[in-house]
Structure formats: C-alpha cells, structure tokens
mmCIF file of C-alpha atoms in Angstrom:
data_model
loop_
_atom_site.group_PDB
_atom_site.id
_atom_site.type_symbol
_atom_site.label_atom_id
_atom_site.label_comp_id
_atom_site.label_asym_id
_atom_site.label_seq_id
_atom_site.Cartn_x
_atom_site.Cartn_y
_atom_site.Cartn_z
ATOM 1 C CA MET A 133 -2.268 30.204 -12.774
ATOM 2 C CA PRO A 134 -2.739 26.454 -12.062
ATOM 3 C CA LYS A 135 -4.727 25.726 -9.299
ATOM 4 C CA PRO A 136 -3.216 23.953 -5.826
ATOM 5 C CA LEU A 137 -3.533 20.417 -5.564
ATOM 6 C CA ARG A 138 -5.587 21.215 -2.568
ATOM 7 C CA ASP A 139 -8.346 22.733 -4.671
ATOM 8 C CA LEU A 140 -7.935 20.296 -7.247
ATOM 9 C CA ILE A 141 -8.713 17.162 -4.824
ATOM 10 C CA ASN A 142 -11.793 18.790 -2.767
ATOM 11 C CA GLN A 143 -12.490 19.270 -6.500
ATOM 12 C CA GLY A 144 -12.900 15.701 -7.541
ATOM 13 C CA LEU A 145 -14.077 14.588 -4.300
ATOM 14 C CA ARG A 146 -17.515 16.878 -5.562
ATOM 15 C CA ARG A 147 -17.080 15.042 -9.020
ATOM 16 C CA GLU A 148 -16.502 17.837 -11.352
ATOM 17 C CA ASP A 149 -14.045 15.908 -13.374
ATOM 18 C CA TRP A 150 -16.665 12.818 -13.724
ATOM 19 C CA ASP A 151 -16.898 14.207 -17.527
ATOM 20 C CA ILE A 152 -12.741 13.106 -17.985
ATOM 21 C CA ALA A 153 -12.825 10.385 -15.846
ATOM 22 C CA SER A 154 -15.442 8.990 -17.461
ATOM 23 C CA GLN A 155 -14.119 8.414 -20.821
ATOM 24 C CA TYR A 156 -11.650 6.147 -19.573
ATOM 25 C CA MET A 157 -13.446 3.767 -16.860
ATOM 26 C CA ASP A 158 -12.941 0.377 -20.236
ATOM 27 C CA ILE A 159 -9.458 1.000 -18.938
ATOM 28 C CA LEU A 160 -8.918 2.468 -15.326
ATOM 29 C CA PRO A 161 -7.686 -0.343 -12.678
ATOM 30 C CA ASN A 162 -9.947 -2.654 -11.121
ATOM 31 C CA PHE A 163 -7.387 -3.424 -8.182
ATOM 32 C CA MET A 164 -5.652 -2.304 -6.750
ATOM 33 C CA ILE A 165 -3.001 -3.075 -3.499
ATOM 34 C CA ILE A 166 -2.830 0.240 -1.100
ATOM 35 C CA GLY A 167 -0.222 -1.070 1.339
ATOM 36 C CA SER A 168 1.504 -1.063 3.428
ATOM 37 C CA ALA A 169 5.157 -0.440 2.985
ATOM 38 C CA LYS A 170 7.653 -3.031 3.436
ATOM 39 C CA SER A 171 5.413 -5.714 3.159
ATOM 40 C CA ALA A 172 6.477 -7.476 -0.150
ATOM 41 C CA THR A 173 4.228 -5.257 -2.123
ATOM 42 C CA THR A 174 6.525 -4.471 -4.890
ATOM 43 C CA THR A 175 7.459 -8.435 -5.010
ATOM 44 C CA LEU A 176 3.350 -8.933 -4.955
ATOM 45 C CA SER A 177 3.481 -5.840 -7.640
ATOM 46 C CA THR A 178 6.071 -7.856 -9.595
ATOM 47 C CA ILE A 179 4.849 -11.346 -9.750
ATOM 48 C CA LEU A 180 0.865 -10.755 -10.380
ATOM 49 C CA PRO A 181 1.585 -9.975 -13.680
ATOM 50 C CA LYS A 182 3.252 -12.950 -14.630
ATOM 51 C CA HIS A 183 -0.990 -14.387 -14.385
ATOM 52 C CA PRO A 184 -2.085 -14.173 -17.909
ATOM 53 C CA ASP A 185 -5.509 -11.892 -17.048
ATOM 54 C CA ILE A 186 -3.327 -9.522 -15.237
ATOM 55 C CA PHE A 187 -1.486 -5.847 -16.122
ATOM 56 C CA ILE A 188 0.158 -3.766 -12.918
ATOM 57 C CA SER A 189 0.835 0.067 -14.157
ATOM 58 C CA LYS A 190 4.007 1.302 -15.625
ATOM 59 C CA PRO A 191 5.384 2.520 -12.502
ATOM 60 C CA LYS A 192 3.755 -0.027 -10.529
ATOM 61 C CA GLU A 193 3.037 3.380 -7.547
ATOM 62 C CA PRO A 194 1.918 6.293 -9.794
ATOM 63 C CA LYS A 195 0.104 7.945 -6.614
ATOM 64 C CA PHE A 196 -2.469 9.343 -8.170
ATOM 65 C CA PHE A 197 -5.318 10.045 -5.901
ATOM 66 C CA GLY A 198 -3.342 12.373 -3.517
ATOM 67 C CA ARG A 199 0.089 13.761 -4.345
ATOM 68 C CA ASN A 200 0.089 13.736 -8.421
ATOM 69 C CA TYR A 201 -3.095 14.578 -8.864
ATOM 70 C CA TYR A 202 -2.862 17.195 -10.464
ATOM 71 C CA LYS A 203 -1.427 15.360 -13.076
ATOM 72 C CA GLY A 204 -5.177 14.626 -14.331
ATOM 73 C CA TRP A 205 -7.171 11.724 -15.238
ATOM 74 C CA ASP A 206 -5.565 11.586 -19.074
ATOM 75 C CA TRP A 207 -2.282 10.666 -17.431
ATOM 76 C CA TYR A 208 -3.456 8.613 -15.070
ATOM 77 C CA ALA A 209 -5.590 7.096 -17.780
ATOM 78 C CA SER A 210 -2.553 6.425 -20.178
ATOM 79 C CA ARG A 211 -0.599 4.305 -17.220
ATOM 80 C CA PHE A 212 -3.269 1.921 -18.068
ATOM 81 C CA GLU A 213 -3.397 1.926 -21.874
ATOM 82 C CA SER A 214 -1.053 -0.577 -22.452
ATOM 83 C CA GLY A 215 -3.358 -3.675 -19.865
ATOM 84 C CA LYS A 216 -6.757 -2.034 -22.351
ATOM 85 C CA ASP A 217 -7.271 -6.171 -23.160
ATOM 86 C CA PHE A 218 -6.200 -7.764 -19.992
ATOM 87 C CA ALA A 219 -9.221 -8.362 -17.935
ATOM 88 C CA LEU A 220 -7.241 -7.101 -14.654
ATOM 89 C CA ARG A 221 -5.692 -3.433 -14.572
ATOM 90 C CA GLY A 222 -3.920 -2.545 -10.946
ATOM 91 C CA GLU A 223 -1.208 0.024 -9.290
ATOM 92 C CA ALA A 224 0.375 -0.449 -5.855
ATOM 93 C CA SER A 225 0.896 3.051 -4.271
ATOM 94 C CA THR A 226 1.211 2.306 -0.603
ATOM 95 C CA MET A 227 1.448 5.662 -0.039
ATOM 96 C CA TYR A 228 -2.489 5.576 0.251
ATOM 97 C CA THR A 229 -2.519 4.434 3.455
ATOM 98 C CA SER A 230 0.174 6.637 4.610
ATOM 99 C CA LEU A 231 -0.813 9.373 7.347
ATOM 100 C CA MET A 232 1.097 12.103 4.407
ATOM 101 C CA LYS A 233 -1.273 15.642 4.259
ATOM 102 C CA LYS A 234 -1.539 14.771 0.604
ATOM 103 C CA PHE A 235 -3.063 11.191 0.936
ATOM 104 C CA LYS A 236 -5.435 12.452 3.871
ATOM 105 C CA ARG A 237 -8.552 12.377 1.333
ATOM 106 C CA THR A 238 -7.383 9.147 -1.018
ATOM 107 C CA PRO A 239 -10.574 6.730 0.409
ATOM 108 C CA LYS A 240 -12.911 8.920 -0.095
ATOM 109 C CA LEU A 241 -11.849 10.443 -3.637
ATOM 110 C CA MET A 242 -10.812 7.024 -4.922
ATOM 111 C CA HIS A 243 -14.215 6.160 -4.371
ATOM 112 C CA GLN A 244 -16.097 9.431 -6.044
ATOM 113 C CA TYR A 245 -14.869 7.225 -9.525
ATOM 114 C CA LEU A 246 -13.953 3.860 -8.757
ATOM 115 C CA PRO A 247 -16.505 2.725 -5.871
ATOM 116 C CA ASN A 248 -15.828 -1.021 -7.469
ATOM 117 C CA LEU A 249 -12.367 -1.377 -7.183
ATOM 118 C CA LYS A 250 -11.164 -4.597 -5.282
ATOM 119 C CA LEU A 251 -8.460 -3.704 -2.475
ATOM 120 C CA ILE A 252 -5.481 -5.497 -1.261
ATOM 121 C CA TYR A 253 -3.717 -4.742 2.114
ATOM 122 C CA ILE A 254 -0.719 -6.491 2.775
ATOM 123 C CA VAL A 255 0.689 -6.382 6.685
ATOM 124 C CA ARG A 256 3.572 -7.692 8.242
ATOM 125 C CA HIS A 257 5.125 -7.783 11.904
ATOM 126 C CA PRO A 258 5.325 -4.395 12.983
ATOM 127 C CA LEU A 259 7.971 -3.933 14.481
ATOM 128 C CA ASP A 260 10.276 -5.521 11.613
ATOM 129 C CA ARG A 261 8.462 -3.122 8.697
ATOM 130 C CA ILE A 262 9.377 0.205 11.064
ATOM 131 C CA VAL A 263 12.731 -1.126 11.197
ATOM 132 C CA SER A 264 12.372 -1.907 7.620
ATOM 133 C CA GLN A 265 11.125 1.769 6.409
ATOM 134 C CA TRP A 266 13.271 3.377 8.878
ATOM 135 C CA ARG A 267 16.074 2.339 6.889
ATOM 136 C CA HIS A 268 14.848 2.971 3.872
ATOM 137 C CA TYR A 269 14.320 6.442 4.859
ATOM 138 C CA ARG A 270 17.669 6.736 6.447
ATOM 139 C CA GLY A 271 19.195 5.278 3.070
ATOM 140 C CA ARG A 272 17.700 8.664 1.004
ATOM 141 C CA HIS A 273 17.385 10.699 3.765
ATOM 142 C CA PRO A 274 21.193 10.430 5.876
ATOM 143 C CA ASN A 275 20.367 13.627 7.866
ATOM 144 C CA CYS A 276 17.094 12.133 8.965
ATOM 145 C CA ALA A 277 15.971 11.157 13.207
ATOM 146 C CA ASN A 278 18.281 8.326 14.300
ATOM 147 C CA PHE A 279 16.136 5.268 14.879
ATOM 148 C CA ASN A 280 16.222 5.830 18.889
ATOM 149 C CA GLN A 281 14.323 8.611 18.238
ATOM 150 C CA LEU A 282 11.454 7.091 16.394
ATOM 151 C CA THR A 283 8.642 9.021 19.299
ATOM 152 C CA GLU A 284 10.015 11.554 19.673
ATOM 153 C CA ASP A 285 10.855 13.064 16.014
ATOM 154 C CA ARG A 286 7.010 14.035 14.791
ATOM 155 C CA LEU A 287 8.020 13.104 11.003
ATOM 156 C CA LEU A 288 9.296 9.304 11.711
ATOM 157 C CA ARG A 289 6.056 8.933 14.944
ATOM 158 C CA ARG A 290 3.695 9.945 11.270
ATOM 159 C CA LEU A 291 5.976 8.167 8.999
ATOM 160 C CA VAL A 292 6.721 5.078 10.087
ATOM 161 C CA ILE A 293 5.330 4.290 13.403
ATOM 162 C CA GLY A 294 2.284 5.762 11.861
ATOM 163 C CA CYS A 295 2.137 3.361 8.409
ATOM 164 C CA SER A 296 2.501 -0.136 11.371
ATOM 165 C CA MET A 297 -0.767 0.750 12.488
ATOM 166 C CA TYR A 298 -3.079 -1.285 9.990
ATOM 167 C CA PHE A 299 -6.167 -1.378 11.326
ATOM 168 C CA ARG A 300 -6.328 2.152 11.797
ATOM 169 C CA ARG A 301 -5.084 2.809 8.192
ATOM 170 C CA LEU A 302 -7.366 0.085 6.424
ATOM 171 C CA SER A 303 -10.318 1.462 8.638
ATOM 172 C CA LYS A 304 -10.064 4.755 6.374
ATOM 173 C CA PHE A 305 -11.044 2.511 3.365
ATOM 174 C CA ARG A 306 -13.900 0.852 5.064
ATOM 175 C CA LYS A 307 -16.180 3.751 5.035
ATOM 176 C CA PHE A 308 -16.098 3.946 1.986
ATOM 177 C CA TYR A 309 -15.636 0.100 0.271
ATOM 178 C CA PRO A 310 -17.333 -3.392 1.882
ATOM 179 C CA ASP A 311 -15.140 -5.844 2.897
ATOM 180 C CA ARG A 312 -16.074 -7.921 0.315
ATOM 181 C CA GLN A 313 -13.879 -5.951 -1.864
ATOM 182 C CA ILE A 314 -10.995 -6.307 0.495
ATOM 183 C CA TYR A 315 -8.724 -8.251 0.798
ATOM 184 C CA CYS A 316 -5.489 -8.993 3.630
ATOM 185 C CA MET A 317 -3.120 -10.660 3.880
ATOM 186 C CA THR A 318 0.948 -10.862 5.730
ATOM 187 C CA PHE A 319 3.757 -11.076 4.446
ATOM 188 C CA GLU A 320 4.919 -14.038 6.930
ATOM 189 C CA ASP A 321 2.068 -15.837 4.840
ATOM 190 C CA LEU A 322 3.651 -14.996 1.316
ATOM 191 C CA ILE A 323 6.405 -15.370 2.043
ATOM 192 C CA GLU A 324 6.607 -18.851 3.934
ATOM 193 C CA ASN A 325 3.775 -20.786 1.760
ATOM 194 C CA PRO A 326 3.852 -18.833 -1.302
ATOM 195 C CA GLU A 327 1.585 -20.660 -3.582
ATOM 196 C CA CYS A 328 -1.168 -20.780 -1.357
ATOM 197 C CA SER A 329 -1.064 -16.997 -1.071
ATOM 198 C CA LEU A 330 -0.985 -16.420 -4.273
ATOM 199 C CA LYS A 331 -4.211 -19.054 -5.123
ATOM 200 C CA GLU A 332 -6.426 -17.293 -2.032
ATOM 201 C CA ILE A 333 -5.416 -13.434 -4.020
ATOM 202 C CA LEU A 334 -6.285 -14.293 -7.803
ATOM 203 C CA GLU A 335 -9.493 -15.928 -6.519
ATOM 204 C CA PHE A 336 -9.964 -13.318 -4.529
ATOM 205 C CA LEU A 337 -9.136 -11.193 -7.727
ATOM 206 C CA GLY A 338 -12.073 -13.631 -10.031
ATOM 207 C CA VAL A 339 -9.010 -15.412 -12.254
ATOM 208 C CA GLU A 340 -8.417 -18.611 -12.294
ATOM 209 C CA PRO A 341 -5.681 -18.960 -9.559
ATOM 210 C CA LEU A 342 -3.111 -20.512 -11.867
ATOM 211 C CA VAL A 343 0.422 -20.389 -10.038
ATOM 212 C CA GLN A 344 2.591 -21.918 -12.683
ATOM 213 C CA GLY A 345 5.297 -19.485 -13.908
ATOM 214 C CA MET A 346 4.700 -16.930 -11.011
ATOM 215 C CA LEU A 347 7.197 -18.323 -9.295
ATOM 216 C CA ASP A 348 10.653 -19.963 -10.016
ATOM 217 C CA ASP A 349 10.952 -23.593 -9.868
ATOM 218 C CA ASN A 350 11.733 -24.625 -6.445
ATOM 219 C CA GLY A 351 8.066 -23.350 -6.131
ATOM 220 C CA CYS A 352 9.667 -19.956 -4.234
ATOM 221 C CA LEU A 353 9.198 -16.193 -4.659
ATOM 222 C CA PRO A 354 10.900 -14.646 -6.877
ATOM 223 C CA LYS A 355 14.340 -13.574 -5.532
ATOM 224 C CA GLU A 356 13.947 -9.272 -3.830
ATOM 225 C CA ASN A 357 14.101 -6.867 -6.933
ATOM 226 C CA LYS A 358 16.780 -4.821 -6.221
ATOM 227 C CA ALA A 359 14.810 -1.710 -6.947
ATOM 228 C CA GLY A 360 13.266 -2.695 -3.363
ATOM 229 C CA THR A 361 16.448 -2.094 -1.284
ATOM 230 C CA LYS A 362 17.427 0.891 -2.783
ATOM 231 C CA GLY A 363 19.171 3.674 -0.090
ATOM 232 C CA ARG A 364 19.237 0.680 2.804
ATOM 233 C CA ASP A 365 21.582 -1.136 1.506
ATOM 234 C CA HIS A 366 24.418 0.932 3.394
ATOM 235 C CA VAL A 367 22.028 1.193 6.245
ATOM 236 C CA GLU A 368 22.994 -1.068 9.290
ATOM 237 C CA ILE A 369 19.981 -2.351 10.692
ATOM 238 C CA PRO A 370 19.581 -0.697 14.048
ATOM 239 C CA GLU A 371 18.715 -2.916 17.714
ATOM 240 C CA TRP A 372 15.500 -2.036 19.728
ATOM 241 C CA ASN A 373 16.537 -0.231 22.834
ATOM 242 C CA PRO A 374 14.502 -2.121 25.588
ATOM 243 C CA ALA A 375 12.763 1.165 26.466
ATOM 244 C CA LEU A 376 12.022 2.085 22.917
ATOM 245 C CA LYS A 377 10.750 -1.527 22.249
ATOM 246 C CA LYS A 378 8.046 -0.919 24.900
ATOM 247 C CA GLU A 379 6.509 2.789 24.312
ATOM 248 C CA VAL A 380 6.199 1.537 20.551
ATOM 249 C CA LEU A 381 4.864 -1.727 21.673
ATOM 250 C CA HIS A 382 2.549 -0.080 23.643
ATOM 251 C CA LYS A 383 1.262 2.480 21.026
ATOM 252 C CA ILE A 384 0.577 -0.392 18.290
ATOM 253 C CA ARG A 385 -0.632 -3.308 20.525
ATOM 254 C CA PRO A 386 -3.744 -2.981 20.671
ATOM 255 C CA ASP A 387 -4.025 -1.920 16.490
ATOM 256 C CA ALA A 388 -2.225 -4.656 15.704
ATOM 257 C CA LYS A 389 -4.595 -6.841 17.966
ATOM 258 C CA LYS A 390 -7.577 -5.199 15.916
ATOM 259 C CA MET A 391 -6.263 -5.386 12.704
ATOM 260 C CA LEU A 392 -5.005 -9.497 13.465
ATOM 261 C CA ALA A 393 -8.948 -10.666 14.558
ATOM 262 C CA TYR A 394 -10.101 -8.792 11.304
ATOM 263 C CA MET A 395 -7.882 -11.478 9.484
ATOM 264 C CA GLY A 396 -9.235 -14.362 11.249
ATOM 265 C CA LYS A 397 -5.229 -14.703 12.621
ATOM 266 C CA PRO A 398 -3.924 -15.803 16.379
ATOM 267 C CA LEU A 399 -4.248 -12.479 18.659
ATOM 268 C CA ASN A 400 -0.500 -14.123 19.484
ATOM 269 C CA TYR A 401 0.185 -13.986 15.582
ATOM 270 C CA TRP A 402 3.779 -11.447 15.445
ATOM 271 C CA ASN A 403 4.073 -12.671 18.921
ATOM 272 C CA LEU A 404 3.830 -8.829 20.087
#
C-alpha cells in the first residue's frame, strides 16, 4: 500500500531519499522561480529559456517539493533530462510559496537536497495580484465565493490574500537560504523596464547578460501567454468595495512595507 504523502515528505526531510536523489545532482535544477502567482512568472519562465545557457523544466511547474513528492526523484529528474548540457536549469512552481498544506514543508525539503539553489521571487502590487488570482480561481472554480467575500471565506483568505503576504512567504525560505541566493523583483519593474530587469536576473544567475532575442523587436516582453489567462478571460474584473479594500489593506500593508524595505524600494512604491 502506497505511503501517505505526509509520510513520504517526512522521509524526505530526514534525507532518507538521498541515495536516489544524489544520482541526479548533475541535472537537477540550480535555480527556481518560487512565485508569486499572477506576477508574470509564466512570462519570465517563457523568456528565460531564450538565453543560450538556460533551460526550464517541462512542465514549468512540477510542484515536486510538496504535492508531487510522491512521484519520486526519478520522475522529478526526468523533467530536467533535456537540460543536462545547460549551465542553468530551473523550474517555476509558484505553489512553493503558497499556504496550501501540501507545501507547508517545501523550503526545508528543498534545502535538504538542493542547498545551493538560487531563488527568484517576483512580486506585484498586492491588490492587483489579489484581483488577478481571484479571477483565475473563479474561472476554474465557478462556485467559489464572490470577490466581496474575500475576507469571509477561509479558502480565499489563505489562497488569495495569503499569497499577497510576500514577506511572510519569503521568510519561510530565508530560514534556509541566505539572502545572497535570493533575488526579488517586482512585476512593475519587469513590465516597465524589461531589458534592465532581465540583465539583473541574468547577472544574479551568473551568466552573460545577453538579452538579445529574449525581447521582441521593440525591446518589449512577448505578448502574454494565452495559457496564463486560461479560466479568467470570461470573469469580469471586480471592483473593490471601499470597506473591503480598507480591511484587506489593513491586513497586508505591514507585510508589504517589510517586503519593500527588504527589496530597497520606497515604502510608497505601491501607494498602498
């Protein structure tokens, strides 16, 4: 009888899977985009492989260090087999910074086997990200609570509002990974100045900052990947009820200020 996921993850946390994992160290990822969801992670994971030294797993979100740990290291390593000759191999499972129970131990589990990983965390104006994720979730789950019930519905509080608590999410990784291995950026900077943003990412990753071919002929990001809008195209953009907006801002503003300070951004960067 297969072991429950919790038992398998605990086994991994004790490094009992090291004999299997160690066979694949030469092809496993050496960087990850860990979030946040709905902050251009799909765009980033689509354009980075255009650099000659970078490979992104297929699928880009294997979600291995959590929900899919039961699939085993053979399965996970196979996601990167095609990238064995690349200097950099990465993946982009945004669930790693979620509050879902199956990803509760992700940072420690990841560090047990890949302590030298470089992590990329891209964040966005918290309210804009909340709207985008709610639309995405509502598109896939039509019976989910209405937008004006964000703070009343337990799932939406954890899944939608919780993922905009960036500093709290990142702090779980900082317990295991030093700041020199973490690069944080904003969605807004990537959109407004893609060339500069990409150069900084590439320098952080340790490869030549060659952005030629990663952007379109006008130096802009490629058009949005249609897969990234799947499920929310037919969901209207909700309007913030003043009372709800005030309540959500009261909850997220302290965390947002900590995140901005950590990134060296002005505390009024998002005008919260």
